[in-house]
Amino acid sequence: MLVIISDKPNFYKTNLFNHINKTKRIFVIYVGEERIKRDEFFYSKNMDFDYVILFGNKFKKILQLIRYFPKFRKNDIIVSGWDNLFYLIVLMFFRTSVIVESTSEDKSRNNFFNKIKYMIKKIVLAVSVVFCTIAFS
């Protein structure tokens, strides 16, 4: 089984996960903030895969996530980024795959903050596979 750690259930990721689940069984752990309100259009109720939505404050969510660790096989985990506390915890314990969503602005490293962010990415993203989606503005 493939385990995907993702932020929030939304229509475009749900469509992607449903498609993946047709060929490879998946289990999705949603770690995002449930208090962020979205309209009905944003969410999809047609999740054809196994999933869990973590609840509570960050500490409770971290404990819930860690309880799943014994079920993880290191080669079968995908995290949906690198810039989230929950993703970083998984990346510290498992050499895994990452889905990175980028924009064309990510290429510019002219200011100090972007240079620091770039260095952290290089350290944290010692992963086996990166799935990259790029949006151009």
PDB file of N, CA, C and O in Angstrom, residues 31-89:
ATOM      1  N   VAL A  31      -3.226  16.107   7.172  1.00  0.00           N
ATOM      2  CA  VAL A  31      -2.693  16.734   8.386  1.00  0.00           C
ATOM      3  C   VAL A  31      -3.034  18.216   8.492  1.00  0.00           C
ATOM      4  O   VAL A  31      -2.622  18.879   9.430  1.00  0.00           O
ATOM      5  N   GLY A  32      -3.803  18.738   7.541  1.00  0.00           N
ATOM      6  CA  GLY A  32      -4.050  20.176   7.465  1.00  0.00           C
ATOM      7  C   GLY A  32      -4.946  20.730   8.544  1.00  0.00           C
ATOM      8  O   GLY A  32      -5.526  20.005   9.353  1.00  0.00           O
ATOM      9  N   GLU A  33      -5.058  22.020   8.539  1.00  0.00           N
ATOM     10  CA  GLU A  33      -5.887  22.738   9.501  1.00  0.00           C
ATOM     11  C   GLU A  33      -7.345  22.654   9.069  1.00  0.00           C
ATOM     12  O   GLU A  33      -7.728  23.206   8.054  1.00  0.00           O
ATOM     13  N   GLU A  34      -8.152  21.955   9.854  1.00  0.00           N
ATOM     14  CA  GLU A  34      -9.567  21.808   9.504  1.00  0.00           C
ATOM     15  C   GLU A  34     -10.371  23.065   9.803  1.00  0.00           C
ATOM     16  O   GLU A  34     -11.485  23.218   9.358  1.00  0.00           O
ATOM     17  N   ARG A  35      -9.798  23.990  10.540  1.00  0.00           N
ATOM     18  CA  ARG A  35     -10.554  25.204  10.871  1.00  0.00           C
ATOM     19  C   ARG A  35     -10.593  26.211   9.716  1.00  0.00           C
ATOM     20  O   ARG A  35     -11.327  27.174   9.750  1.00  0.00           O
ATOM     21  N   ILE A  36      -9.777  25.997   8.687  1.00  0.00           N
ATOM     22  CA  ILE A  36      -9.826  26.865   7.508  1.00  0.00           C
ATOM     23  C   ILE A  36     -11.088  26.525   6.738  1.00  0.00           C
ATOM     24  O   ILE A  36     -11.297  25.391   6.335  1.00  0.00           O
ATOM     25  N   LYS A  37     -11.939  27.495   6.549  1.00  0.00           N
ATOM     26  CA  LYS A  37     -13.230  27.258   5.898  1.00  0.00           C
ATOM     27  C   LYS A  37     -13.092  27.383   4.385  1.00  0.00           C
ATOM     28  O   LYS A  37     -12.500  28.313   3.869  1.00  0.00           O
ATOM     29  N   ARG A  38     -13.644  26.435   3.704  1.00  0.00           N
ATOM     30  CA  ARG A  38     -13.702  26.424   2.243  1.00  0.00           C
ATOM     31  C   ARG A  38     -15.143  26.196   1.843  1.00  0.00           C
ATOM     32  O   ARG A  38     -15.908  25.583   2.578  1.00  0.00           O
ATOM     33  N   ASP A  39     -15.499  26.640   0.639  1.00  0.00           N
ATOM     34  CA  ASP A  39     -16.862  26.369   0.186  1.00  0.00           C
ATOM     35  C   ASP A  39     -16.962  24.932  -0.321  1.00  0.00           C
ATOM     36  O   ASP A  39     -15.971  24.239  -0.471  1.00  0.00           O
ATOM     37  N   GLU A  40     -18.154  24.471  -0.564  1.00  0.00           N
ATOM     38  CA  GLU A  40     -18.404  23.087  -0.977  1.00  0.00           C
ATOM     39  C   GLU A  40     -17.679  22.714  -2.262  1.00  0.00           C
ATOM     40  O   GLU A  40     -17.299  21.573  -2.457  1.00  0.00           O
ATOM     41  N   PHE A  41     -17.467  23.688  -3.159  1.00  0.00           N
ATOM     42  CA  PHE A  41     -16.791  23.420  -4.428  1.00  0.00           C
ATOM     43  C   PHE A  41     -15.373  22.909  -4.199  1.00  0.00           C
ATOM     44  O   PHE A  41     -14.879  22.072  -4.939  1.00  0.00           O
ATOM     45  N   PHE A  42     -14.718  23.399  -3.153  1.00  0.00           N
ATOM     46  CA  PHE A  42     -13.314  23.065  -2.911  1.00  0.00           C
ATOM     47  C   PHE A  42     -13.140  21.595  -2.534  1.00  0.00           C
ATOM     48  O   PHE A  42     -12.157  20.968  -2.880  1.00  0.00           O
ATOM     49  N   TYR A  43     -14.090  21.034  -1.821  1.00  0.00           N
ATOM     50  CA  TYR A  43     -13.969  19.671  -1.329  1.00  0.00           C
ATOM     51  C   TYR A  43     -14.686  18.685  -2.238  1.00  0.00           C
ATOM     52  O   TYR A  43     -15.670  18.995  -2.861  1.00  0.00           O
ATOM     53  N   SER A  44     -14.154  17.488  -2.255  1.00  0.00           N
ATOM     54  CA  SER A  44     -14.789  16.407  -2.990  1.00  0.00           C
ATOM     55  C   SER A  44     -15.227  15.353  -1.984  1.00  0.00           C
ATOM     56  O   SER A  44     -14.475  14.985  -1.098  1.00  0.00           O
ATOM     57  N   LYS A  45     -16.437  14.893  -2.125  1.00  0.00           N
ATOM     58  CA  LYS A  45     -16.936  13.868  -1.224  1.00  0.00           C
ATOM     59  C   LYS A  45     -16.770  12.470  -1.825  1.00  0.00           C
ATOM     60  O   LYS A  45     -17.195  11.495  -1.253  1.00  0.00           O
ATOM     61  N   ASN A  46     -16.158  12.397  -2.977  1.00  0.00           N
ATOM     62  CA  ASN A  46     -16.028  11.122  -3.688  1.00  0.00           C
ATOM     63  C   ASN A  46     -14.628  10.537  -3.511  1.00  0.00           C
ATOM     64  O   ASN A  46     -13.915  10.307  -4.471  1.00  0.00           O
ATOM     65  N   MET A  47     -14.233  10.276  -2.275  1.00  0.00           N
ATOM     66  CA  MET A  47     -12.915   9.703  -2.023  1.00  0.00           C
ATOM     67  C   MET A  47     -13.028   8.185  -2.093  1.00  0.00           C
ATOM     68  O   MET A  47     -13.642   7.567  -1.232  1.00  0.00           O
ATOM     69  N   ASP A  48     -12.447   7.604  -3.143  1.00  0.00           N
ATOM     70  CA  ASP A  48     -12.517   6.160  -3.367  1.00  0.00           C
ATOM     71  C   ASP A  48     -11.276   5.453  -2.829  1.00  0.00           C
ATOM     72  O   ASP A  48     -10.831   4.451  -3.383  1.00  0.00           O
ATOM     73  N   PHE A  49     -10.673   5.987  -1.782  1.00  0.00           N
ATOM     74  CA  PHE A  49      -9.460   5.432  -1.195  1.00  0.00           C
ATOM     75  C   PHE A  49      -9.580   5.538   0.320  1.00  0.00           C
ATOM     76  O   PHE A  49     -10.419   6.271   0.838  1.00  0.00           O
ATOM     77  N   ASP A  50      -8.751   4.787   1.021  1.00  0.00           N
ATOM     78  CA  ASP A  50      -8.744   4.844   2.485  1.00  0.00           C
ATOM     79  C   ASP A  50      -8.038   6.125   2.914  1.00  0.00           C
ATOM     80  O   ASP A  50      -7.011   6.507   2.338  1.00  0.00           O
ATOM     81  N   TYR A  51      -8.578   6.771   3.935  1.00  0.00           N
ATOM     82  CA  TYR A  51      -7.965   8.012   4.409  1.00  0.00           C
ATOM     83  C   TYR A  51      -8.322   8.255   5.862  1.00  0.00           C
ATOM     84  O   TYR A  51      -9.242   7.640   6.412  1.00  0.00           O
ATOM     85  N   VAL A  52      -7.565   9.145   6.477  1.00  0.00           N
ATOM     86  CA  VAL A  52      -7.850   9.613   7.821  1.00  0.00           C
ATOM     87  C   VAL A  52      -7.516  11.103   7.850  1.00  0.00           C
ATOM     88  O   VAL A  52      -6.589  11.545   7.172  1.00  0.00           O
ATOM     89  N   ILE A  53      -8.290  11.862   8.604  1.00  0.00           N
ATOM     90  CA  ILE A  53      -8.022  13.287   8.785  1.00  0.00           C
ATOM     91  C   ILE A  53      -7.613  13.478  10.238  1.00  0.00           C
ATOM     92  O   ILE A  53      -8.390  13.168  11.150  1.00  0.00           O
ATOM     93  N   LEU A  54      -6.393  13.933  10.467  1.00  0.00           N
ATOM     94  CA  LEU A  54      -5.919  14.157  11.821  1.00  0.00           C
ATOM     95  C   LEU A  54      -6.640  15.359  12.418  1.00  0.00           C
ATOM     96  O   LEU A  54      -6.985  16.301  11.712  1.00  0.00           O
ATOM     97  N   PHE A  55      -6.858  15.336  13.718  1.00  0.00           N
ATOM     98  CA  PHE A  55      -7.621  16.405  14.355  1.00  0.00           C
ATOM     99  C   PHE A  55      -6.907  16.873  15.616  1.00  0.00           C
ATOM    100  O   PHE A  55      -6.040  16.179  16.150  1.00  0.00           O
ATOM    101  N   GLY A  56      -7.281  18.061  16.090  1.00  0.00           N
ATOM    102  CA  GLY A  56      -6.704  18.608  17.309  1.00  0.00           C
ATOM    103  C   GLY A  56      -5.624  19.629  17.024  1.00  0.00           C
ATOM    104  O   GLY A  56      -5.412  20.039  15.887  1.00  0.00           O
ATOM    105  N   ASN A  57      -4.896  20.001  18.074  1.00  0.00           N
ATOM    106  CA  ASN A  57      -3.805  20.966  17.884  1.00  0.00           C
ATOM    107  C   ASN A  57      -2.602  20.252  17.267  1.00  0.00           C
ATOM    108  O   ASN A  57      -2.629  19.034  17.056  1.00  0.00           O
ATOM    109  N   LYS A  58      -1.540  21.008  16.980  1.00  0.00           N
ATOM    110  CA  LYS A  58      -0.380  20.426  16.295  1.00  0.00           C
ATOM    111  C   LYS A  58       0.231  19.280  17.086  1.00  0.00           C
ATOM    112  O   LYS A  58       0.628  18.261  16.507  1.00  0.00           O
ATOM    113  N   PHE A  59       0.325  19.430  18.407  1.00  0.00           N
ATOM    114  CA  PHE A  59       0.915  18.373  19.227  1.00  0.00           C
ATOM    115  C   PHE A  59       0.111  17.071  19.112  1.00  0.00           C
ATOM    116  O   PHE A  59       0.678  15.995  18.933  1.00  0.00           O
ATOM    117  N   LYS A  60      -1.214  17.176  19.195  1.00  0.00           N
ATOM    118  CA  LYS A  60      -2.069  15.987  19.075  1.00  0.00           C
ATOM    119  C   LYS A  60      -1.928  15.357  17.689  1.00  0.00           C
ATOM    120  O   LYS A  60      -1.900  14.128  17.551  1.00  0.00           O
ATOM    121  N   LYS A  61      -1.855  16.205  16.666  1.00  0.00           N
ATOM    122  CA  LYS A  61      -1.707  15.683  15.307  1.00  0.00           C
ATOM    123  C   LYS A  61      -0.371  14.972  15.123  1.00  0.00           C
ATOM    124  O   LYS A  61      -0.294  13.945  14.449  1.00  0.00           O
ATOM    125  N   ILE A  62       0.689  15.513  15.726  1.00  0.00           N
ATOM    126  CA  ILE A  62       2.001  14.864  15.633  1.00  0.00           C
ATOM    127  C   ILE A  62       1.942  13.482  16.288  1.00  0.00           C
ATOM    128  O   ILE A  62       2.435  12.499  15.726  1.00  0.00           O
ATOM    129  N   LEU A  63       1.331  13.394  17.458  1.00  0.00           N
ATOM    130  CA  LEU A  63       1.201  12.092  18.126  1.00  0.00           C
ATOM    131  C   LEU A  63       0.394  11.112  17.288  1.00  0.00           C
ATOM    132  O   LEU A  63       0.749   9.930  17.173  1.00  0.00           O
ATOM    133  N   GLN A  64      -0.698  11.590  16.685  1.00  0.00           N
ATOM    134  CA  GLN A  64      -1.514  10.724  15.826  1.00  0.00           C
ATOM    135  C   GLN A  64      -0.703  10.239  14.631  1.00  0.00           C
ATOM    136  O   GLN A  64      -0.763   9.054  14.271  1.00  0.00           O
ATOM    137  N   LEU A  65       0.064  11.142  14.041  1.00  0.00           N
ATOM    138  CA  LEU A  65       0.879  10.785  12.879  1.00  0.00           C
ATOM    139  C   LEU A  65       1.937   9.748  13.256  1.00  0.00           C
ATOM    140  O   LEU A  65       2.119   8.750  12.552  1.00  0.00           O
ATOM    141  N   ILE A  66       2.603   9.953  14.382  1.00  0.00           N
ATOM    142  CA  ILE A  66       3.658   9.032  14.817  1.00  0.00           C
ATOM    143  C   ILE A  66       3.096   7.635  15.080  1.00  0.00           C
ATOM    144  O   ILE A  66       3.779   6.636  14.837  1.00  0.00           O
ATOM    145  N   ARG A  67       1.855   7.559  15.525  1.00  0.00           N
ATOM    146  CA  ARG A  67       1.236   6.237  15.756  1.00  0.00           C
ATOM    147  C   ARG A  67       1.126   5.419  14.478  1.00  0.00           C
ATOM    148  O   ARG A  67       1.050   4.197  14.519  1.00  0.00           O
ATOM    149  N   TYR A  68       1.096   6.095  13.325  1.00  0.00           N
ATOM    150  CA  TYR A  68       1.030   5.381  12.044  1.00  0.00           C
ATOM    151  C   TYR A  68       2.400   4.904  11.573  1.00  0.00           C
ATOM    152  O   TYR A  68       2.490   4.059  10.689  1.00  0.00           O
ATOM    153  N   PHE A  69       3.496   5.427  12.140  1.00  0.00           N
ATOM    154  CA  PHE A  69       4.840   5.099  11.666  1.00  0.00           C
ATOM    155  C   PHE A  69       5.130   3.602  11.570  1.00  0.00           C
ATOM    156  O   PHE A  69       5.713   3.162  10.587  1.00  0.00           O
ATOM    157  N   PRO A  70       4.740   2.790  12.554  1.00  0.00           N
ATOM    158  CA  PRO A  70       5.033   1.352  12.438  1.00  0.00           C
ATOM    159  C   PRO A  70       4.386   0.698  11.213  1.00  0.00           C
ATOM    160  O   PRO A  70       4.848  -0.340  10.746  1.00  0.00           O
ATOM    161  N   LYS A  71       3.324   1.288  10.691  1.00  0.00           N
ATOM    162  CA  LYS A  71       2.647   0.728   9.525  1.00  0.00           C
ATOM    163  C   LYS A  71       3.301   1.152   8.216  1.00  0.00           C
ATOM    164  O   LYS A  71       3.006   0.603   7.161  1.00  0.00           O
ATOM    165  N   PHE A  72       4.196   2.163   8.268  1.00  0.00           N
ATOM    166  CA  PHE A  72       4.823   2.690   7.055  1.00  0.00           C
ATOM    167  C   PHE A  72       5.975   1.799   6.610  1.00  0.00           C
ATOM    168  O   PHE A  72       6.760   1.328   7.415  1.00  0.00           O
ATOM    169  N   ARG A  73       6.064   1.584   5.317  1.00  0.00           N
ATOM    170  CA  ARG A  73       7.262   1.008   4.717  1.00  0.00           C
ATOM    171  C   ARG A  73       7.980   2.148   4.033  1.00  0.00           C
ATOM    172  O   ARG A  73       7.368   2.918   3.286  1.00  0.00           O
ATOM    173  N   LYS A  74       9.270   2.282   4.257  1.00  0.00           N
ATOM    174  CA  LYS A  74       9.990   3.482   3.844  1.00  0.00           C
ATOM    175  C   LYS A  74       9.883   3.797   2.360  1.00  0.00           C
ATOM    176  O   LYS A  74       9.902   4.949   1.979  1.00  0.00           O
ATOM    177  N   ASN A  75       9.746   2.814   1.524  1.00  0.00           N
ATOM    178  CA  ASN A  75       9.689   3.070   0.084  1.00  0.00           C
ATOM    179  C   ASN A  75       8.286   3.381  -0.412  1.00  0.00           C
ATOM    180  O   ASN A  75       8.099   3.648  -1.586  1.00  0.00           O
ATOM    181  N   ASP A  76       7.310   3.311   0.473  1.00  0.00           N
ATOM    182  CA  ASP A  76       5.926   3.497   0.052  1.00  0.00           C
ATOM    183  C   ASP A  76       5.279   4.730   0.667  1.00  0.00           C
ATOM    184  O   ASP A  76       4.081   4.759   0.901  1.00  0.00           O
ATOM    185  N   ILE A  77       6.065   5.764   0.955  1.00  0.00           N
ATOM    186  CA  ILE A  77       5.536   6.985   1.559  1.00  0.00           C
ATOM    187  C   ILE A  77       5.807   8.160   0.621  1.00  0.00           C
ATOM    188  O   ILE A  77       6.904   8.308   0.084  1.00  0.00           O
ATOM    189  N   ILE A  78       4.777   8.980   0.451  1.00  0.00           N
ATOM    190  CA  ILE A  78       4.920  10.221  -0.318  1.00  0.00           C
ATOM    191  C   ILE A  78       4.389  11.348   0.543  1.00  0.00           C
ATOM    192  O   ILE A  78       3.282  11.246   1.084  1.00  0.00           O
ATOM    193  N   VAL A  79       5.164  12.409   0.710  1.00  0.00           N
ATOM    194  CA  VAL A  79       4.670  13.590   1.412  1.00  0.00           C
ATOM    195  C   VAL A  79       4.419  14.683   0.373  1.00  0.00           C
ATOM    196  O   VAL A  79       5.090  14.756  -0.645  1.00  0.00           O
ATOM    197  N   SER A  80       3.442  15.531   0.658  1.00  0.00           N
ATOM    198  CA  SER A  80       3.015  16.550  -0.315  1.00  0.00           C
ATOM    199  C   SER A  80       3.758  17.865  -0.145  1.00  0.00           C
ATOM    200  O   SER A  80       3.191  18.929  -0.299  1.00  0.00           O
ATOM    201  N   GLY A  81       5.008  17.806   0.175  1.00  0.00           N
ATOM    202  CA  GLY A  81       5.803  19.015   0.292  1.00  0.00           C
ATOM    203  C   GLY A  81       6.905  18.843   1.306  1.00  0.00           C
ATOM    204  O   GLY A  81       7.130  17.758   1.836  1.00  0.00           O
ATOM    205  N   TRP A  82       7.588  19.916   1.572  1.00  0.00           N
ATOM    206  CA  TRP A  82       8.694  19.885   2.531  1.00  0.00           C
ATOM    207  C   TRP A  82       8.564  21.003   3.554  1.00  0.00           C
ATOM    208  O   TRP A  82       9.295  21.049   4.533  1.00  0.00           O
ATOM    209  N   ASP A  83       7.620  21.904   3.367  1.00  0.00           N
ATOM    210  CA  ASP A  83       7.545  23.138   4.135  1.00  0.00           C
ATOM    211  C   ASP A  83       6.465  23.107   5.213  1.00  0.00           C
ATOM    212  O   ASP A  83       5.910  24.119   5.588  1.00  0.00           O
ATOM    213  N   ASN A  84       6.187  21.949   5.743  1.00  0.00           N
ATOM    214  CA  ASN A  84       5.136  21.767   6.737  1.00  0.00           C
ATOM    215  C   ASN A  84       5.741  20.933   7.863  1.00  0.00           C
ATOM    216  O   ASN A  84       6.478  19.990   7.612  1.00  0.00           O
ATOM    217  N   LEU A  85       5.453  21.273   9.104  1.00  0.00           N
ATOM    218  CA  LEU A  85       6.012  20.564  10.250  1.00  0.00           C
ATOM    219  C   LEU A  85       5.774  19.062  10.156  1.00  0.00           C
ATOM    220  O   LEU A  85       6.667  18.257  10.419  1.00  0.00           O
ATOM    221  N   PHE A  86       4.590  18.652   9.753  1.00  0.00           N
ATOM    222  CA  PHE A  86       4.260  17.233   9.680  1.00  0.00           C
ATOM    223  C   PHE A  86       5.086  16.532   8.594  1.00  0.00           C
ATOM    224  O   PHE A  86       5.533  15.410   8.785  1.00  0.00           O
ATOM    225  N   TYR A  87       5.273  17.207   7.457  1.00  0.00           N
ATOM    226  CA  TYR A  87       6.097  16.637   6.387  1.00  0.00           C
ATOM    227  C   TYR A  87       7.543  16.493   6.853  1.00  0.00           C
ATOM    228  O   TYR A  87       8.201  15.495   6.577  1.00  0.00           O
ATOM    229  N   LEU A  88       8.047  17.506   7.559  1.00  0.00           N
ATOM    230  CA  LEU A  88       9.429  17.459   8.042  1.00  0.00           C
ATOM    231  C   LEU A  88       9.641  16.305   9.010  1.00  0.00           C
ATOM    232  O   LEU A  88      10.674  15.640   8.976  1.00  0.00           O
ATOM    233  N   ILE A  89       8.667  16.040   9.855  1.00  0.00           N
ATOM    234  CA  ILE A  89       8.779  14.919  10.798  1.00  0.00           C
ATOM    235  C   ILE A  89       8.887  13.604  10.031  1.00  0.00           C
ATOM    236  O   ILE A  89       9.741  12.765  10.328  1.00  0.00           O
TER     237      ILE A  89
END
